[in-house]
PDB file of C-alpha atoms in Angstrom:
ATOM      1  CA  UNK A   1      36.618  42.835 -11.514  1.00 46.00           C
ATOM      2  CA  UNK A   2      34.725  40.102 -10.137  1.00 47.00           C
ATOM      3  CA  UNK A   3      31.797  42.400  -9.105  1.00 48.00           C
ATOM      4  CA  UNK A   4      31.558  43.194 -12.543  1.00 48.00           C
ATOM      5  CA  UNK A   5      32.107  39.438 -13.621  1.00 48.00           C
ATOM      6  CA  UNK A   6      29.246  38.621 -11.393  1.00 48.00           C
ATOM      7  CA  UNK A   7      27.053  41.650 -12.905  1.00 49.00           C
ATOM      8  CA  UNK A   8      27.811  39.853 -16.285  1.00 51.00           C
ATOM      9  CA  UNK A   9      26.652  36.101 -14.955  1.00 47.00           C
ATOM     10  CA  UNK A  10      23.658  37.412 -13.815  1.00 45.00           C
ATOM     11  CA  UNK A  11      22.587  39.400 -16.982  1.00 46.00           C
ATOM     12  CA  UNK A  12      23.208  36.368 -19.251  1.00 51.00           C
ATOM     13  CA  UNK A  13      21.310  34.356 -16.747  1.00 45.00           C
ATOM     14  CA  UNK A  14      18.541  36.727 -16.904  1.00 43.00           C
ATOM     15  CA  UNK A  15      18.870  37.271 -20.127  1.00 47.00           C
ATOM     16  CA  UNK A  16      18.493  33.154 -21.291  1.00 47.00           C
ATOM     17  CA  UNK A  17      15.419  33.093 -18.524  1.00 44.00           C
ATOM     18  CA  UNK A  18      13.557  35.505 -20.815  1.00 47.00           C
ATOM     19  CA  UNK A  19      14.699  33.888 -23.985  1.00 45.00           C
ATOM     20  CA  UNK A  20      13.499  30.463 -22.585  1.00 49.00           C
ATOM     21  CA  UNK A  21      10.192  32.205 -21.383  1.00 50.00           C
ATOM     22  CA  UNK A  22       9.409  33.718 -25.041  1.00 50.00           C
ATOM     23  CA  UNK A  23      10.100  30.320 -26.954  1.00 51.00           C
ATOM     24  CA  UNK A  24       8.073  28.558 -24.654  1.00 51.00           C
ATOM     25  CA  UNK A  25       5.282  31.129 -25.304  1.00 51.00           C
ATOM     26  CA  UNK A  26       6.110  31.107 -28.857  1.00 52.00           C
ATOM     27  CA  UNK A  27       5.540  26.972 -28.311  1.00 54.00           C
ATOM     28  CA  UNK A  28       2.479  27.393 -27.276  1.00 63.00           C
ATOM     29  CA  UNK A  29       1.042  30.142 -29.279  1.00 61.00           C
ATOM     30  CA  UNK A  30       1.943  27.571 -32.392  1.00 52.00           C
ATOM     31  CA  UNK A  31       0.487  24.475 -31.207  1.00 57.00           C
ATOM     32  CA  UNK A  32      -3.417  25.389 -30.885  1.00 60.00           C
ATOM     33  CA  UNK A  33      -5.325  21.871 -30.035  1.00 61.00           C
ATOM     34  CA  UNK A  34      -7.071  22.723 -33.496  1.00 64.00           C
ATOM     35  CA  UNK A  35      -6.164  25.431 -35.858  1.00 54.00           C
ATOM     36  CA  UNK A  36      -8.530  28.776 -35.908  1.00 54.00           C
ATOM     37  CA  UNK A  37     -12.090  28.171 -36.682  1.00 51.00           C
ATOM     38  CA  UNK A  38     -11.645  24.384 -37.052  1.00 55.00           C
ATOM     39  CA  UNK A  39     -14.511  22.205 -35.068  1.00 54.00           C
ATOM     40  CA  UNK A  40     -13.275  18.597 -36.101  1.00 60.00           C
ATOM     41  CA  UNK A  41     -10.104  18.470 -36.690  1.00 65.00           C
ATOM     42  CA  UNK A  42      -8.160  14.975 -36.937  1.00 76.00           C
ATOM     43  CA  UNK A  43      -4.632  14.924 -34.487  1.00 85.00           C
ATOM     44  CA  UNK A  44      -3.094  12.450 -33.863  1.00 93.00           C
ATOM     45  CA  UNK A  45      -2.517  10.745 -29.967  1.00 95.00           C
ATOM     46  CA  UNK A  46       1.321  11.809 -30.259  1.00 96.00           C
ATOM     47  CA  UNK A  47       0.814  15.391 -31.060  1.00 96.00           C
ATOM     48  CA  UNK A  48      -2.219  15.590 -29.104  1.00 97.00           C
ATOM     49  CA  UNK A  49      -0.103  14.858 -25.580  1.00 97.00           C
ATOM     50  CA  UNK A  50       3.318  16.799 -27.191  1.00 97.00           C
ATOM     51  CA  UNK A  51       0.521  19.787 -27.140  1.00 96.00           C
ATOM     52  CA  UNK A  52      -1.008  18.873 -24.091  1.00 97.00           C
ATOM     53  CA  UNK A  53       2.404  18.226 -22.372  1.00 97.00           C
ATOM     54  CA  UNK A  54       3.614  21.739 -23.775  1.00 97.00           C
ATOM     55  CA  UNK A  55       0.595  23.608 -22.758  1.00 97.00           C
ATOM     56  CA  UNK A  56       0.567  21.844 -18.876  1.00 98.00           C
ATOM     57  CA  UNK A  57       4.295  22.719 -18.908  1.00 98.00           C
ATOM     58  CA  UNK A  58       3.386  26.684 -19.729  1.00 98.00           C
ATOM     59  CA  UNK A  59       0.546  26.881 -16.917  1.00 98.00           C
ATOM     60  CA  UNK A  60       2.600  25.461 -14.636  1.00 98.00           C
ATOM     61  CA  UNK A  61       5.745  28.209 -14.979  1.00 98.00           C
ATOM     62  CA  UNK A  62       3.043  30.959 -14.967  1.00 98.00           C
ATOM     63  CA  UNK A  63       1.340  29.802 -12.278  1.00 98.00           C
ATOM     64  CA  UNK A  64       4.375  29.669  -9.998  1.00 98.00           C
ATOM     65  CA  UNK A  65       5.488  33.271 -11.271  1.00 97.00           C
ATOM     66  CA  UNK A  66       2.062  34.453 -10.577  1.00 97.00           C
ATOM     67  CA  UNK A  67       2.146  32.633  -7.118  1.00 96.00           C
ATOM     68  CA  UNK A  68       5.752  34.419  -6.176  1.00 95.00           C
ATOM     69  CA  UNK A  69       4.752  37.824  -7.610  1.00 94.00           C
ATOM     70  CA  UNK A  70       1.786  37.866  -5.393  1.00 93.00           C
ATOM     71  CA  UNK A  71       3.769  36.448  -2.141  1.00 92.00           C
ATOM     72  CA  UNK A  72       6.235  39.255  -2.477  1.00 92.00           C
ATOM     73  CA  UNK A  73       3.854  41.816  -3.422  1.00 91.00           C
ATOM     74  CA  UNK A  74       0.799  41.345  -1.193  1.00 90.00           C
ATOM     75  CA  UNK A  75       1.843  38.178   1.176  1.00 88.00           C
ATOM     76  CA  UNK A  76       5.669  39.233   3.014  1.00 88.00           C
ATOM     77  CA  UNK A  77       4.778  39.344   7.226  1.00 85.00           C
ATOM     78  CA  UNK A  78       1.438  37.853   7.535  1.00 82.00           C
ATOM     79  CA  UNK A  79       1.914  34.217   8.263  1.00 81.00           C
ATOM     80  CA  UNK A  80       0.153  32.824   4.909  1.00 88.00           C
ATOM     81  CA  UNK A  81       1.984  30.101   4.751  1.00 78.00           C
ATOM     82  CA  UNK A  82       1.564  27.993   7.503  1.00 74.00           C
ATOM     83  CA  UNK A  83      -2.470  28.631   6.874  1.00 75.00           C
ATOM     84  CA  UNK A  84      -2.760  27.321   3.163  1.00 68.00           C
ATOM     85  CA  UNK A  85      -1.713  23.798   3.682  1.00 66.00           C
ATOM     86  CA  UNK A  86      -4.091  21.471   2.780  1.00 67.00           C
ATOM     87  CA  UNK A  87      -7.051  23.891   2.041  1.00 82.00           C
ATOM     88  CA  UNK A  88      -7.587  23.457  -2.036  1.00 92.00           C
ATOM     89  CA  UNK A  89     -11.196  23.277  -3.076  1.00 94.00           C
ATOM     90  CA  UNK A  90      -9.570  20.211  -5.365  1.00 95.00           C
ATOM     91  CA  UNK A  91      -8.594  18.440  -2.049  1.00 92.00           C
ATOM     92  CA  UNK A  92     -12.014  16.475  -2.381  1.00 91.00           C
ATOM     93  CA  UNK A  93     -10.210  14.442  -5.611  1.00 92.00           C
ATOM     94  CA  UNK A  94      -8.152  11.743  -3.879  1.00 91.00           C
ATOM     95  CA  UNK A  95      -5.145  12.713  -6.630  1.00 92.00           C
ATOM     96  CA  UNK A  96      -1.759  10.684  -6.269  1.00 93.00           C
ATOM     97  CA  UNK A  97       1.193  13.167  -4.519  1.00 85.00           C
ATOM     98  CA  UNK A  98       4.283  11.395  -5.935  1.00 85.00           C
ATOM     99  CA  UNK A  99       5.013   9.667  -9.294  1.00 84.00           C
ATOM    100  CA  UNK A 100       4.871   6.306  -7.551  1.00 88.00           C
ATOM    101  CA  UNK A 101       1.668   6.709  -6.545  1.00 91.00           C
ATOM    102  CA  UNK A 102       0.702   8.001 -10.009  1.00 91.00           C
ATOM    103  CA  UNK A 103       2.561   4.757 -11.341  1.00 91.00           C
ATOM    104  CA  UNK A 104      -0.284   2.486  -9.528  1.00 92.00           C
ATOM    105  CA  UNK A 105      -3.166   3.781 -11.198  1.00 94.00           C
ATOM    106  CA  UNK A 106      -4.122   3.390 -14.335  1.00 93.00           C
ATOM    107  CA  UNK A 107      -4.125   5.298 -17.141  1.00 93.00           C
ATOM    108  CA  UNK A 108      -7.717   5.822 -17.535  1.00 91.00           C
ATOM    109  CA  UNK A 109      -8.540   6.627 -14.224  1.00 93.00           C
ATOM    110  CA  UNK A 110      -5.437   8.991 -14.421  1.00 95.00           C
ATOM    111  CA  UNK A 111      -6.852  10.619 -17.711  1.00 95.00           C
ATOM    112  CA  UNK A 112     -10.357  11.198 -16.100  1.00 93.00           C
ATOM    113  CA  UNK A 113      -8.432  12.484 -12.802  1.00 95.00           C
ATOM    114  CA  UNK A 114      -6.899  15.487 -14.932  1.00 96.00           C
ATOM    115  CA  UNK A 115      -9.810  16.057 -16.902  1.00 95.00           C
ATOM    116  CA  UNK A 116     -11.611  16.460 -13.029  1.00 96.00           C
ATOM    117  CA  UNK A 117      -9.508  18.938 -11.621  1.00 97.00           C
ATOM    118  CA  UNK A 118      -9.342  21.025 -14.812  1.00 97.00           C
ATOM    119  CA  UNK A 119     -13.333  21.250 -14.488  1.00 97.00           C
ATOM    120  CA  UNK A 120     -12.590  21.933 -11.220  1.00 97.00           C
ATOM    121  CA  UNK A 121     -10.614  25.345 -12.028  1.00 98.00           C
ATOM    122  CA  UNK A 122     -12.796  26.772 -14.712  1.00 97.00           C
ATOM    123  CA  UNK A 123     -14.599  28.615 -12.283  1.00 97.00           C
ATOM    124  CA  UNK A 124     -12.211  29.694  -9.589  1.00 98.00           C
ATOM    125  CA  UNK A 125      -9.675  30.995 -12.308  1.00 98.00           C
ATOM    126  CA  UNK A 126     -12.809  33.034 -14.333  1.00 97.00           C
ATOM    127  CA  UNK A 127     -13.654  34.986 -10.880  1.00 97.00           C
ATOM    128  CA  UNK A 128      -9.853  35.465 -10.067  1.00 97.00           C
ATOM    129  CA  UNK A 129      -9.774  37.336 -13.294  1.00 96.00           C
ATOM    130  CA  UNK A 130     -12.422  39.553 -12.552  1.00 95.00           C
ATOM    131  CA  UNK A 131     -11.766  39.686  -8.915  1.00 95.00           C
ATOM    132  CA  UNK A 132      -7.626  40.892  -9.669  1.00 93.00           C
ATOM    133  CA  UNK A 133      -8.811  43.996 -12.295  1.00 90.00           C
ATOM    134  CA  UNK A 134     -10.637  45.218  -9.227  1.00 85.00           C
ATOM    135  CA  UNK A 135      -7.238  44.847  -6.747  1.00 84.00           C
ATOM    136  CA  UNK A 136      -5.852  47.933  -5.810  1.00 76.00           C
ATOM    137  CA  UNK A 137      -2.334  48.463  -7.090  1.00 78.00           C
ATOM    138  CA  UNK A 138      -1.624  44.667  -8.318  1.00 83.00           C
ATOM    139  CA  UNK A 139       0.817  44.326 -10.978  1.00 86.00           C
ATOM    140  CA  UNK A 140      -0.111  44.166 -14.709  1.00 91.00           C
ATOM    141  CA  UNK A 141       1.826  41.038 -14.691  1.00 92.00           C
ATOM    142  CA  UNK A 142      -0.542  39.077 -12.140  1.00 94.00           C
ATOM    143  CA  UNK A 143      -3.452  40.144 -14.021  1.00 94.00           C
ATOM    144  CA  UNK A 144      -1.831  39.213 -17.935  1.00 96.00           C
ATOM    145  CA  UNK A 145      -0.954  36.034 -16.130  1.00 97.00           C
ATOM    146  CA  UNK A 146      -4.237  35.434 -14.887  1.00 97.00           C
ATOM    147  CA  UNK A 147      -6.188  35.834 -17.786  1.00 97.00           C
ATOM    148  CA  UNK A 148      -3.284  34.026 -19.485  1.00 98.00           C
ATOM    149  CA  UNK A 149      -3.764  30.498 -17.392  1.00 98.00           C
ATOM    150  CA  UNK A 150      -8.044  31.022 -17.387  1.00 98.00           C
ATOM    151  CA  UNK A 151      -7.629  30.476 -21.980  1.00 97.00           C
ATOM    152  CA  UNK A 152      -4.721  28.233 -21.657  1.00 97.00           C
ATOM    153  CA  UNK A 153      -6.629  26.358 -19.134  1.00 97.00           C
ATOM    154  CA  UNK A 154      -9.809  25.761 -21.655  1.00 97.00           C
ATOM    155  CA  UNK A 155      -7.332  24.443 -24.747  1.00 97.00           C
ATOM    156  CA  UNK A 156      -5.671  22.035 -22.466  1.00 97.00           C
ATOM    157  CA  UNK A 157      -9.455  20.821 -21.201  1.00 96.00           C
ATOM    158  CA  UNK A 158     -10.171  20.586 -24.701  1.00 95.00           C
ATOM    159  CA  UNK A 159      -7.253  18.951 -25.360  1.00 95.00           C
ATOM    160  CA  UNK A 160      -7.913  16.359 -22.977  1.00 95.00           C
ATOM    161  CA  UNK A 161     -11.279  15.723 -24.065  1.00 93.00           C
ATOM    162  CA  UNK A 162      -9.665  14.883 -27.501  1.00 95.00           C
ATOM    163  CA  UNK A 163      -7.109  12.559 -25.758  1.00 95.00           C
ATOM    164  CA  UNK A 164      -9.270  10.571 -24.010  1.00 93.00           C
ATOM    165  CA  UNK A 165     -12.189   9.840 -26.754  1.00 92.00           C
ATOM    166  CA  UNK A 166      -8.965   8.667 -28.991  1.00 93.00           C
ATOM    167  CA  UNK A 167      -7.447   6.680 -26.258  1.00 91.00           C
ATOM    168  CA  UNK A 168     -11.185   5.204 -24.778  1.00 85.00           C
ATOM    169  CA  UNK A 169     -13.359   5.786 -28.199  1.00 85.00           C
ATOM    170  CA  UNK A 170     -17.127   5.683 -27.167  1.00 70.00           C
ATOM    171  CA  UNK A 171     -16.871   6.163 -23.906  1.00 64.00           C
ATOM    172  CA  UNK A 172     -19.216   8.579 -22.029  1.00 66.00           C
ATOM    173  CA  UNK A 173     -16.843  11.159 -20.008  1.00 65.00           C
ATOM    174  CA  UNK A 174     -17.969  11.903 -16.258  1.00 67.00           C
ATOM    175  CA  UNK A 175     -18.490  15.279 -15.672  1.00 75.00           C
ATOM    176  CA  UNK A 176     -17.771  14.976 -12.233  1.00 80.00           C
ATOM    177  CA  UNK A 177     -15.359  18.224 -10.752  1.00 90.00           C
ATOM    178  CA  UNK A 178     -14.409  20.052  -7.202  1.00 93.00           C
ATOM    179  CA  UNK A 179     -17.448  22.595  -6.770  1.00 94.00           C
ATOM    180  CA  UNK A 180     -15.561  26.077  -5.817  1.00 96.00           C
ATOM    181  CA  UNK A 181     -17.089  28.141  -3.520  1.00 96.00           C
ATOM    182  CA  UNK A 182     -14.701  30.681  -2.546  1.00 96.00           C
ATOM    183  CA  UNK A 183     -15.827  33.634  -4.223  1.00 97.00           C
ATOM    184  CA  UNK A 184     -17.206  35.548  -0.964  1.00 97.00           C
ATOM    185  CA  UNK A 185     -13.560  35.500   0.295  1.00 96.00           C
ATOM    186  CA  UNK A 186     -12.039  36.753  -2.454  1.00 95.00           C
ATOM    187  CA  UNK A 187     -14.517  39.620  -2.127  1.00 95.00           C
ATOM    188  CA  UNK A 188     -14.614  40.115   2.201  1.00 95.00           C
ATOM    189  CA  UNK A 189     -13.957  43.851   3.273  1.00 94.00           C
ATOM    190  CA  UNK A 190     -11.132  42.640   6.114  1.00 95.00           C
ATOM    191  CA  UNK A 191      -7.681  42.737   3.864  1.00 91.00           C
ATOM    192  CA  UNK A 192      -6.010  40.331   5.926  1.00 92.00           C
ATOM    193  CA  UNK A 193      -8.807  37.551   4.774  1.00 93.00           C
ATOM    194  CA  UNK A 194      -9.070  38.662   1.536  1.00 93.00           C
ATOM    195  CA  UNK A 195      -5.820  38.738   0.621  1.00 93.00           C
ATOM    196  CA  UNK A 196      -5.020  35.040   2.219  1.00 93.00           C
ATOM    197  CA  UNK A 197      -7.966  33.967  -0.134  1.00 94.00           C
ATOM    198  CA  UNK A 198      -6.422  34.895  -2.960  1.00 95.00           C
ATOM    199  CA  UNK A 199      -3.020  33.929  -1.722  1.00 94.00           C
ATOM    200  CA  UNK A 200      -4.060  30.663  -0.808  1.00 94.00           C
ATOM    201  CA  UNK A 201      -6.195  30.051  -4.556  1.00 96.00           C
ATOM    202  CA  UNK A 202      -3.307  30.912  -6.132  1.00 96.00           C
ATOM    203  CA  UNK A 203      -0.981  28.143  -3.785  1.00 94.00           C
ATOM    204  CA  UNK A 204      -3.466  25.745  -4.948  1.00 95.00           C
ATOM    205  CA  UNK A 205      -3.509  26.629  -8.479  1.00 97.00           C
ATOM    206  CA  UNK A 206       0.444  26.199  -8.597  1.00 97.00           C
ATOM    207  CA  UNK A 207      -0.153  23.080  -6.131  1.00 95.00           C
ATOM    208  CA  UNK A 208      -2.418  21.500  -9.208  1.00 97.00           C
ATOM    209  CA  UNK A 209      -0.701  21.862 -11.965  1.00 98.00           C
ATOM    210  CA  UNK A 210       2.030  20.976 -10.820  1.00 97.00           C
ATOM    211  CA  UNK A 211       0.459  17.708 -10.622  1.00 96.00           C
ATOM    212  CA  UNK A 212      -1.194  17.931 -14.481  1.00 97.00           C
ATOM    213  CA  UNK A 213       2.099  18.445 -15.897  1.00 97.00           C
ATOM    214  CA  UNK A 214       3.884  15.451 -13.823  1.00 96.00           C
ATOM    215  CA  UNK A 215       0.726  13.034 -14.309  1.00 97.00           C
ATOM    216  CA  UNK A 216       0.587  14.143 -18.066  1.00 97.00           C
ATOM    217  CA  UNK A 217       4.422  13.726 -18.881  1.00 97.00           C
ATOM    218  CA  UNK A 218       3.887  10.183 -16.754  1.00 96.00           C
ATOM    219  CA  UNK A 219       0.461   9.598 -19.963  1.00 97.00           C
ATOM    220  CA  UNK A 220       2.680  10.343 -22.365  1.00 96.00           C
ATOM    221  CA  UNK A 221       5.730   7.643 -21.485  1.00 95.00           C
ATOM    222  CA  UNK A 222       3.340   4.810 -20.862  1.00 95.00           C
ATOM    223  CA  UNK A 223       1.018   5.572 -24.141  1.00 95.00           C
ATOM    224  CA  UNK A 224       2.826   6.662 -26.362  1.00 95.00           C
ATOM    225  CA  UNK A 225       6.410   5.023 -25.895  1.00 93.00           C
ATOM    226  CA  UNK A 226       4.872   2.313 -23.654  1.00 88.00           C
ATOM    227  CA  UNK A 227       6.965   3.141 -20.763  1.00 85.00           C
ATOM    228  CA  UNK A 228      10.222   3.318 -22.695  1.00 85.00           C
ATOM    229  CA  UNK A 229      11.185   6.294 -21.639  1.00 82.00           C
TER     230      UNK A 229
END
């Protein structure tokens, strides 16, 4: 009886997991940063950052099920860990690691922060794309993810770019980013290398947004509900 009890808990927990998972995606799939074809379209600040929030939130969860996939699958034995500390192309941007450090700065610098290490990612996560379809044996699931994060990745830059002309109108945006030049690992012949290169991108990618979604959420409070929430 209570192995069966416990069989039970566990499907219903699995079960809401995937339910939770497919209204997220449904979330997101319904809140476009402009509808289908539009150029110019007029949001307003709130639903700008409730889409921006929403889509940091999504990248975030995929990212870390993309990162744990890939640990189990490729990663179990070889001592990753303890090597990808502190080795992020994005590690150049001096980004705050707590939400009292995030507190101190202000919100413009914080805006142009996230808009920086998005830039930054456009290239890594295009060439991790490519670079999984040629992986032998990796999951469907890594790759949909992958290609997944690179799109949802470009609405939430765009996104941004929409927050920040609203919030600072007329000012010119930096185009300043983390250069990635990690490419030739993700392509070396030795598996042991090539794998931690990919292993350790993918750490980094979870590392970052991670960050996006917690410096976003932190936006939103002190914008749009000046700090009263």
């Amino acid at each position: 009886m209570d192995n069966q009890g416990s069989s039970l808990k566990g499907s219903l927990l699995l079960l809401l997991l995937l339910v939770s998972n497919l209204l997220l995606c449904k979330s997101v799939d319904s809140l476009p940063i402009c509808p289908s074809g539009a150029v110019n379209c007029e949001v307003s600040l709130r639903d700008l950052f409730d889409r921006a929030v929403i889509l940091s939130n999504y990248i975030h969860n995929l990212s870390s099920e993309m990162f744990t996939e890939f640990d189990k699958q490729y990663a179990q034995g070889r001592g990753f860990v303890t090597k990808a500390i502190n080795s992020c192309h994005t590690s150049s941007l001096s980004t705050p690691e707590d939400k009292e450090q995030a507190q101190k700065i202000h919100h413009e610098d914080l805006l142009n922060l996230i808009l920086r290490v998005l830039r930054s990612w456009n290239d890594p996560l295009y060439h991790l794309v490519s670079e999984v379809r040629g992986m032998q044996e990796a999951p469907d699931t890594i790759l949909s993810r992958a290609i997944e994060i690179e799109e949802r990745n470009k609405q939430l830059l765009e996104g941004m770019e929409k927050i920040i002309s609203q919030v600072h109108p007329g000012v010119k945006e930096n185009d300043i980013y983390s250069v990635w030049s990690g490419l030739p690992s993700l392509q070396i012949a030795d598996e042991d290398s090539r794998l931690f290169a990919f292993y350790n991108l993918l750490h980094c990618l979870r590392r970052d947004s991670h960050k996006i979604d917690n410096y976003l959420k932190l936006l939103k409070c002190r914008i749009i509900y000046d700090s009263n929430c």
